[in-house]
Coordinates of C-alpha atoms and ligand atoms in Angstrom, one line a residue:
M1 CA 0.1 -0.2 0.1
T2 CA 1.5 3.3 -0.8
K3 CA 1.8 6.0 1.7
R4 CA -1.0 8.1 0.4
N5 CA -3.2 5.1 0.3
F6 CA -2.3 4.2 3.9
K7 CA -3.1 7.8 5.2
E8 CA -6.3 7.8 3.6
R9 CA -7.5 4.1 4.4
Y10 CA -6.7 5.0 8.2
S11 CA -7.8 8.6 8.1
R12 CA -10.3 8.4 10.7
Q13 CA -8.2 6.7 13.2
I14 CA -5.1 9.2 12.4
L15 CA -7.5 11.9 13.2
F16 CA -8.4 10.6 16.5
G17 CA -5.9 12.2 19.1
G18 CA -5.0 9.0 20.8
I19 CA -3.6 7.6 17.8
G20 CA -2.3 10.2 15.3
A21 CA -0.1 9.2 12.4
E22 CA 2.6 7.8 14.6
G23 CA 0.2 5.6 16.6
Q24 CA -1.2 4.3 12.9
E25 CA 2.3 3.5 12.1
R26 CA 2.8 1.5 15.0
L27 CA -0.3 -0.2 14.7
A28 CA 1.0 -1.2 11.4
A29 CA 4.2 -2.7 12.7
G30 CA 2.2 -4.5 15.5
R31 CA 2.1 -8.0 15.9
V32 CA -0.8 -9.8 17.8
A33 CA -1.9 -13.2 18.6
I34 CA -5.7 -14.1 18.8
L35 CA -6.0 -17.3 20.8
G36 CA -9.2 -18.8 20.0
C37 CA -11.5 -17.7 17.0
G38 CA -14.9 -18.2 18.1
A39 CA -17.3 -15.4 18.9
T40 CA -15.0 -13.1 21.0
G41 CA -12.1 -13.8 18.9
S42 CA -13.8 -13.4 15.4
A43 CA -14.8 -9.6 16.9
V44 CA -11.4 -8.8 18.1
A45 CA -9.8 -10.2 14.6
S46 CA -12.1 -8.2 12.8
L47 CA -11.7 -4.8 14.6
L48 CA -8.0 -5.2 14.8
A49 CA -7.7 -6.1 11.2
R50 CA -9.9 -3.2 10.2
A51 CA -7.8 -1.0 12.5
G52 CA -4.8 -2.0 10.6
V53 CA -2.7 -4.0 13.0
G54 CA 0.0 -5.3 10.7
T55 CA 0.1 -8.9 11.7
L56 CA -2.6 -11.1 13.3
R57 CA -1.8 -14.5 14.2
I58 CA -5.1 -16.5 14.5
I59 CA -5.0 -19.8 16.6
D60 CA -7.9 -22.0 16.8
R61 CA -8.5 -25.7 17.0
D62 CA -12.1 -26.1 15.5
Y63 CA -14.1 -25.8 12.6
V64 CA -16.9 -23.7 11.3
E65 CA -20.6 -25.1 12.1
A66 CA -23.8 -23.3 11.4
S67 CA -24.6 -22.6 15.0
N68 CA -21.7 -20.3 15.2
L69 CA -23.0 -17.9 12.8
Q70 CA -25.2 -16.3 15.4
R71 CA -22.1 -14.6 16.7
Q72 CA -19.0 -15.5 15.4
S73 CA -19.0 -12.4 12.9
L74 CA -16.1 -13.4 10.6
F75 CA -17.7 -16.4 9.2
D76 CA -20.5 -17.1 6.6
E77 CA -22.8 -20.0 5.5
Q78 CA -20.1 -21.4 3.1
D79 CA -17.4 -21.5 5.8
A80 CA -20.0 -23.7 7.8
A81 CA -21.1 -26.0 4.8
E82 CA -17.1 -26.5 4.2
S83 CA -16.7 -27.3 7.7
L84 CA -13.5 -25.0 7.4
P85 CA -11.2 -24.5 10.2
K86 CA -11.8 -21.2 11.8
A87 CA -8.6 -20.0 11.6
V88 CA -8.5 -20.5 7.7
A89 CA -12.0 -18.9 7.1
A90 CA -10.8 -16.0 9.3
A91 CA -7.8 -15.3 7.3
R92 CA -9.9 -15.7 4.2
N93 CA -12.6 -13.4 5.2
I94 CA -10.0 -10.9 6.8
A95 CA -8.5 -10.8 3.3
A96 CA -11.5 -9.7 1.6
F97 CA -11.8 -6.3 3.5
N98 CA -8.0 -5.7 4.5
S99 CA -5.6 -7.4 2.1
A100 CA -2.9 -5.2 3.4
I101 CA -2.3 -6.8 6.5
T102 CA -0.8 -10.3 7.1
V103 CA -2.9 -12.9 8.7
E104 CA -1.3 -16.1 10.0
P105 CA -3.7 -18.9 10.7
R106 CA -2.8 -21.7 12.8
V107 CA -5.2 -24.6 13.0
E108 CA -3.8 -25.9 16.4
D109 CA -4.8 -26.6 19.8
A110 CA -2.9 -24.5 22.4
A111 CA -1.0 -26.9 24.7
P112 CA 2.0 -26.5 27.2
A113 CA 3.8 -28.5 24.6
N114 CA 3.5 -26.0 21.5
I115 CA 2.3 -22.6 23.2
S116 CA 5.9 -20.9 23.1
Q117 CA 6.1 -22.0 19.6
L118 CA 2.4 -20.5 18.8
L119 CA 3.0 -17.3 20.7
E120 CA 6.8 -16.5 19.4
G121 CA 7.4 -13.1 18.4
I122 CA 4.0 -11.7 19.5
Q123 CA 3.7 -8.4 21.3
V124 CA 0.1 -8.7 22.4
I125 CA -2.0 -11.8 23.2
L126 CA -5.8 -11.5 22.9
D127 CA -7.9 -14.0 24.7
G128 CA -10.6 -15.7 22.4
T129 CA -10.6 -19.1 24.1
D130 CA -13.6 -20.8 25.7
N131 CA -11.9 -22.4 28.7
Y132 CA -9.9 -21.8 31.7
E133 CA -7.3 -24.5 31.3
T134 CA -6.0 -22.3 28.0
R135 CA -6.3 -19.1 29.9
Y136 CA -4.3 -20.3 32.7
L137 CA -1.6 -21.7 30.2
V138 CA -1.6 -18.3 28.6
N139 CA -1.3 -16.5 31.8
D140 CA 1.7 -18.5 33.0
Y141 CA 3.3 -18.0 29.4
A142 CA 2.6 -14.3 29.5
V143 CA 3.8 -13.8 32.9
K144 CA 6.9 -15.7 32.4
S145 CA 7.9 -14.2 28.9
G146 CA 6.7 -10.7 30.1
V147 CA 4.3 -10.6 27.1
P148 CA 1.1 -8.5 27.8
W149 CA -2.2 -10.2 27.3
V150 CA -5.9 -9.2 27.8
Y151 CA -8.3 -11.5 29.3
A152 CA -11.9 -11.7 27.8
A153 CA -14.8 -13.6 28.2
A154 CA -18.6 -13.6 27.5
V155 CA -21.3 -15.8 28.3
G156 CA -25.0 -15.4 28.1
S157 CA -25.5 -11.7 28.3
Y158 CA -22.5 -11.1 30.4
G159 CA -18.8 -10.1 29.5
I160 CA -15.8 -9.8 31.4
T161 CA -12.2 -8.4 30.6
M162 CA -8.9 -7.5 32.2
N163 CA -5.4 -6.3 31.1
I164 CA -2.3 -8.3 32.2
L165 CA 0.6 -6.3 31.9
P166 CA 3.3 -8.8 33.4
G167 CA 5.2 -7.1 36.4
T168 CA 3.1 -4.2 36.2
N169 CA -0.3 -5.0 37.5
A170 CA -2.2 -8.2 38.6
C171 CA -2.3 -11.4 36.4
L172 CA -5.3 -13.8 36.0
A173 CA -3.6 -15.9 39.2
C174 CA -3.5 -12.9 41.4
I175 CA -7.3 -12.1 40.9
F176 CA -8.3 -15.9 40.7
P177 CA -5.5 -18.1 42.3
E178 CA -7.7 -21.3 41.6
M179 CA -8.9 -22.1 38.2
P180 CA -12.6 -22.2 38.3
R181 CA -14.0 -25.8 38.4
G182 CA -17.1 -28.0 38.4
M183 CA -20.2 -25.9 37.0
V184 CA -18.8 -23.4 34.9
A185 CA -21.3 -21.9 32.6
T186 CA -20.5 -21.9 29.2
C187 CA -22.3 -20.6 25.7
E188 CA -23.3 -24.2 25.5
T189 CA -25.2 -24.2 28.7
S190 CA -26.2 -20.5 29.4
G191 CA -26.6 -19.5 25.6
I192 CA -25.0 -16.1 24.8
L193 CA -26.0 -12.8 23.1
N194 CA -23.7 -11.5 20.6
T195 CA -24.2 -8.0 21.6
A196 CA -22.3 -9.1 25.1
V197 CA -19.6 -10.5 22.7
N198 CA -19.2 -7.4 21.0
A199 CA -19.1 -5.3 24.1
V200 CA -16.2 -7.1 25.6
A201 CA -14.3 -7.5 22.4
S202 CA -14.4 -3.8 21.6
I203 CA -13.0 -3.1 24.9
A204 CA -10.4 -5.7 24.7
A205 CA -9.5 -4.7 21.1
T206 CA -9.2 -1.1 22.3
E207 CA -7.0 -1.8 25.0
A208 CA -4.9 -4.0 22.7
M209 CA -4.3 -1.1 20.4
K210 CA -3.2 1.2 23.5
M211 CA -0.6 -1.6 24.3
L212 CA 0.7 -1.7 20.8
I213 CA 0.9 2.2 20.3
G214 CA 2.7 2.3 23.9
G215 CA 3.8 5.7 25.1
D216 CA 1.4 8.0 26.4
A217 CA -1.6 5.4 25.4
L218 CA -0.3 3.3 27.9
K219 CA -1.5 5.6 30.8
H220 CA -4.9 4.9 29.6
V221 CA -4.6 1.0 29.7
R222 CA -7.4 0.1 32.3
K223 CA -6.2 -1.7 35.3
T224 CA -9.4 -3.1 36.8
L225 CA -11.4 -6.3 36.1
W226 CA -14.3 -4.9 34.2
S227 CA -17.4 -6.8 33.9
F228 CA -20.9 -5.8 32.3
D229 CA -24.3 -7.4 31.7
V230 CA -25.8 -5.9 28.7
W231 CA -29.2 -7.3 29.9
T232 CA -29.5 -6.2 33.2
N233 CA -27.0 -3.3 32.9
D234 CA -25.3 -4.6 36.1
H235 CA -21.7 -3.8 36.0
A236 CA -18.8 -4.0 38.3
E237 CA -15.0 -2.9 38.2
I238 CA -12.5 -4.3 40.7
S239 CA -8.9 -3.1 41.0
A240 CA -6.1 -5.1 39.6
A241 CA -3.6 -2.3 39.7
T242 CA -0.8 -4.3 41.9
P243 CA 0.4 -7.8 41.7
R244 CA -0.3 -10.0 44.8
P245 CA 3.2 -10.8 46.4
D246 CA 2.1 -14.4 46.9
C247 CA 0.9 -14.9 43.7
R248 CA 1.7 -18.4 42.3
A249 CA 2.3 -17.1 38.7
C250 CA 3.8 -13.6 39.0
G251 CA 5.1 -13.5 42.5
R252 CA 6.5 -17.0 43.0
R253 CA 6.8 -17.6 39.4
D254 CA 5.6 -21.4 39.6
F255 CA 4.4 -21.9 36.4
V256 CA 2.4 -25.1 36.9
H257 CA 0.3 -24.9 33.6
L258 CA 3.3 -24.3 31.5
A259 CA 4.7 -27.2 33.1
G260 CA 1.8 -29.4 31.8
E261 CA 0.0 -30.1 35.1
G262 CA -3.7 -29.5 35.2
R263 CA -4.5 -30.2 31.4
P264 CA -5.9 -33.6 30.8
H265 CA -4.7 -35.4 27.6
I266 CA -8.3 -35.3 26.3
T267 CA -10.1 -32.2 26.4
M268 CA -13.9 -31.8 26.4
C269 CA -15.0 -28.9 24.1
G270 CA -18.0 -28.0 26.6
R271 CA -20.7 -29.1 24.2
N272 CA -21.7 -32.6 23.1
S273 CA -18.3 -33.4 22.0
V274 CA -14.7 -34.8 22.8
Q275 CA -11.7 -33.8 21.4
I276 CA -8.8 -36.5 21.0
H277 CA -5.3 -35.8 20.2
E278 CA -3.6 -39.0 20.9
R279 CA -1.7 -39.7 17.6
S280 CA 1.7 -38.1 17.0
R281 CA 1.8 -39.2 13.0
P282 CA 0.1 -36.9 10.5
I283 CA -2.9 -38.3 8.6
D284 CA -3.1 -38.8 4.8
F285 CA -6.8 -37.8 4.1
A286 CA -7.0 -39.5 0.6
E287 CA -5.7 -42.8 2.4
M288 CA -8.0 -42.4 5.4
Q289 CA -11.0 -41.6 2.9
Q290 CA -10.5 -44.8 1.3
R291 CA -10.5 -46.7 4.5
L292 CA -13.3 -45.1 5.8
Q293 CA -15.8 -45.3 3.1
T294 CA -17.0 -48.5 3.9
H295 CA -18.0 -47.7 7.2
G296 CA -20.1 -44.5 6.8
M297 CA -20.3 -41.3 4.9
V298 CA -16.9 -39.6 4.4
R299 CA -15.5 -36.4 2.8
H300 CA -12.8 -34.0 3.0
N301 CA -11.1 -31.0 1.8
E302 CA -7.5 -29.9 2.3
F303 CA -8.0 -28.8 5.8
V304 CA -10.6 -31.5 7.4
L305 CA -11.8 -35.0 7.0
K306 CA -15.5 -35.4 8.1
F307 CA -17.0 -39.1 8.9
W308 CA -20.1 -39.8 9.9
R309 CA -21.0 -43.0 11.6
E310 CA -24.4 -42.6 13.3
P311 CA -24.8 -41.1 16.1
Y312 CA -21.4 -39.7 15.9
E313 CA -19.7 -37.3 13.7
M314 CA -15.9 -37.4 13.6
T315 CA -13.8 -34.5 12.3
L316 CA -10.3 -35.3 11.6
F317 CA -7.3 -32.6 11.2
P318 CA -4.1 -33.4 9.2
D319 CA -2.0 -33.6 12.5
G320 CA -4.2 -36.4 13.8
R321 CA -6.4 -34.5 16.3
A322 CA -10.2 -35.3 16.3
I323 CA -13.4 -33.7 17.5
I324 CA -15.8 -36.4 17.9
K325 CA -19.5 -34.9 18.1
G326 CA -22.4 -37.0 19.5
T327 CA -20.8 -37.9 23.0
T328 CA -19.4 -36.4 26.0
D329 CA -18.0 -39.9 27.0
I330 CA -14.3 -40.2 26.9
G331 CA -14.5 -43.6 26.7
V332 CA -16.7 -43.7 23.8
A333 CA -14.7 -41.2 21.9
R334 CA -11.3 -43.1 22.5
S335 CA -12.9 -46.4 21.1
L336 CA -14.3 -44.8 18.1
Y337 CA -11.0 -43.2 17.5
A338 CA -8.8 -46.3 17.9
R339 CA -11.3 -48.4 15.7
F340 CA -11.6 -46.0 12.8
V341 CA -8.2 -43.8 13.1
G342 CA -6.0 -46.1 14.8
S343 CA -2.6 -45.1 16.6
Ligands
ZN401 ZN1 -0.1 -12.8 39.7

């Protein structure tokens, strides 16, 4: 893009005093990771891409389904029909409205073994995940590496967000020392309003822009845990201005989640599905299609292979990971995987 086109394209942001020409250049040089590209991740990615953040790394383990379209604003019916991985669909759809930025899609499940590689070279991490296991993993990584991250979550009509600037303010483990367990409301159990998603995504994306711009903009980075209910209008802010000295992560620097504890090998996706990742060899989709077609309906594109065997639906990724829909029973999912995919 020529300098003139750049100025024209982002003129309304350059006019805004908090950004200006220099701030816009810093956004263009910015490298952001969006971890999880569901509802919040889609909204954040879309806003930051339009705002001209130069590099967006979009990391997601899942594929697009019709039930996502109510709130996951980066995807369309064609993406769902093709079961495109969300990271790939996001990159394609962003390219249609901002082809001048770089989008790096990563179809992977963030885990202790790959988190450093997934987030390498990133300036700010944005939370688009749907689970606390991954959030505590990111918090450990961010605190250990000194990379800022923005926690953001939405469920029902409620959104919550907080900025973590390691060493400067509280981290996620300062505020919530224990990972929420047991019955945690998810959008599968409590539903979700797209407006709650957009509210929290707007706040989180703005905070990320301030972090990328730096300088005076940093003075305006919020130092509270902010929550808002778009239905009842209840809202709350609690101070997160200072790290807790005895915090496991930022105080004692004990990074248990990074070490791989507290994360089972098989993850529940929080819906009627189980994720299996037990095989270390990549899968040849053409060969797998041949093998499976006598057992049920099967089709594949370059990104996913889908196999239907009533009442289950298995989605396989090239690295051997699978999402098995139609059960929450890990035993059932494992035996299906062992029988049809093998080890
Ligand atoms: Zn802490």
